[in-house]
Amino acid sequence: MRQWWKKCTWRQNHYLLGTLNLSLDSHLVHFFGNYKTKGTFSVYDNNYLNGTWTNLGKTYNRGGYSNTLNVQGKFINKGQIRNHPGGGSLYLELNSDLENQSVYAPRRTTILKDKTVTLSQSINKVFEGEFYLVDTSSSIISGSDLYF
């Protein structure tokens, strides 16, 4: 992995795309602003997505590992977010709204403490995996019909 990814902070609007596979590995990575990702991304721990993230590609945990992705801003899924086909689990921690328009299938999605999030999805789409509220101070609002 290239050294510039270590403790990287991006503070602009971004469009990350390409045919390459991008691994956000076990270093602290923060994204700020509004950005879209296209391509295949594998995630380790210590990755924080702030601002509005639109997933247009494939996002997985690192194959064979169980990793957590912390999504601080709104998450719009128009691609695939799921457990890696090679094993392990992807866990998401949500601090804001989630809109699913495609394949949403991580192992678990956790709504963090004192957070109210709006979940919405396109017609004929489903939320797969487990959904947890950290405690009674967390809540979910339905922004559309929801299917699990």
XYZ file of C-alpha atoms in Angstrom:
148
model
C 0.000 0.000 0.000
C 1.242 3.451 -0.854
C 2.452 5.575 2.037
C 0.187 8.539 1.230
C -2.858 6.571 2.420
C -1.524 6.470 5.960
C -3.487 8.909 8.128
C -4.989 10.541 5.058
C -7.593 13.321 5.261
C -9.486 14.580 2.197
C -11.454 17.811 2.551
C -13.055 18.475 -0.833
C -15.755 17.163 -3.109
C -14.473 13.979 -4.751
C -15.309 11.487 -7.418
C -13.184 8.380 -6.939
C -13.406 6.025 -9.856
C -11.406 3.673 -11.956
C -10.845 0.088 -12.860
C -8.404 -0.397 -10.026
C -9.254 -1.916 -6.680
C -8.777 0.499 -3.803
C -8.053 -0.823 -0.329
C -8.675 1.531 2.552
C -6.475 -0.476 4.847
C -5.817 -0.432 8.564
C -4.661 3.184 8.719
C -6.783 6.103 9.821
C -8.578 7.488 6.752
C -11.106 10.355 6.881
C -13.097 11.644 3.896
C -14.850 15.025 4.162
C -17.248 16.733 1.765
C -19.486 15.144 -0.839
C -18.058 12.311 -2.868
C -18.970 9.436 -5.140
C -17.110 6.159 -5.351
C -17.083 3.940 -8.395
C -15.040 0.789 -8.726
C -14.284 -1.879 -6.149
C -13.344 -0.825 -2.617
C -12.261 -3.037 0.228
C -12.389 -1.589 3.710
C -10.327 -2.253 6.826
C -11.030 -0.517 10.155
C -10.470 3.156 11.078
C -12.248 4.537 8.000
C -14.627 7.462 8.537
C -16.819 8.841 5.773
C -18.032 12.367 6.554
C -20.389 14.332 4.310
C -22.606 12.746 1.665
C -21.265 9.503 0.205
C -22.770 8.006 -2.957
C -21.622 4.447 -3.656
C -21.794 3.671 -7.390
C -19.518 0.632 -7.319
C -18.799 -2.318 -5.026
C -17.801 -1.883 -1.396
C -16.654 -4.888 0.645
C -14.820 -5.718 3.822
C -11.310 -7.042 3.227
C -11.672 -10.715 2.230
C -11.439 -13.021 5.230
C -11.626 -10.173 7.788
C -14.433 -8.516 9.719
C -14.237 -4.736 9.377
C -16.266 -1.702 10.430
C -16.940 1.339 8.254
C -18.131 4.459 10.092
C -20.479 6.564 7.929
C -20.896 10.001 9.502
C -22.917 11.675 6.735
C -25.760 10.666 4.452
C -25.157 7.418 2.562
C -26.742 6.864 -0.870
C -26.186 3.355 -2.169
C -26.572 2.964 -5.934
C -24.085 0.103 -6.198
C -23.324 -2.863 -3.982
C -22.293 -2.852 -0.353
C -21.930 -6.330 1.088
C -19.770 -8.908 2.768
C -16.761 -9.961 0.722
C -17.431 -13.159 -1.290
C -14.131 -14.528 0.073
C -15.348 -14.419 3.681
C -15.420 -12.155 6.689
C -18.066 -9.557 7.521
C -18.724 -5.903 6.815
C -20.178 -3.831 9.660
C -21.523 -0.303 9.163
C -22.001 2.308 11.858
C -24.482 4.994 10.775
C -24.694 8.532 12.079
C -27.038 9.842 9.394
C -29.596 8.870 6.757
C -29.395 5.860 4.454
C -30.972 5.601 1.004
C -30.729 2.240 -0.790
C -31.280 2.014 -4.545
C -29.439 -1.244 -5.214
C -27.796 -4.080 -3.203
C -27.434 -3.405 0.527
C -26.202 -6.499 2.360
C -23.542 -5.904 5.037
C -23.496 -8.306 7.996
C -24.748 -5.628 10.411
C -25.767 -1.972 10.408
C -25.636 -0.157 13.742
C -27.445 3.121 14.440
C -25.239 4.917 16.947
C -26.198 6.456 20.301
C -28.450 9.541 20.256
C -28.956 9.284 16.483
C -32.188 9.403 14.510
C -31.738 8.201 10.951
C -34.121 8.049 8.025
C -34.054 4.815 6.040
C -35.472 4.772 2.530
C -35.227 2.463 -0.439
C -36.282 2.199 -4.060
C -39.143 -0.026 -5.154
C -38.226 -3.750 -5.207
C -35.069 -3.215 -3.120
C -34.426 -4.692 0.321
C -32.174 -4.104 3.297
C -30.283 -7.275 4.121
C -28.279 -8.073 7.234
C -28.975 -7.182 10.835
C -29.960 -3.695 12.021
C -29.182 -2.635 15.590
C -29.969 0.428 17.650
C -27.210 1.073 20.202
C -29.753 2.039 22.872
C -33.172 3.623 23.360
C -31.830 7.085 22.477
C -31.399 5.909 18.851
C -34.287 5.681 16.401
C -35.243 5.005 12.793
C -37.690 6.995 10.661
C -39.109 5.388 7.534
C -38.645 7.588 4.465
C -40.384 5.014 2.229
C -41.860 1.531 2.467
C -39.127 -0.629 3.962
C -38.412 -4.292 3.253
C -35.913 -6.401 5.167
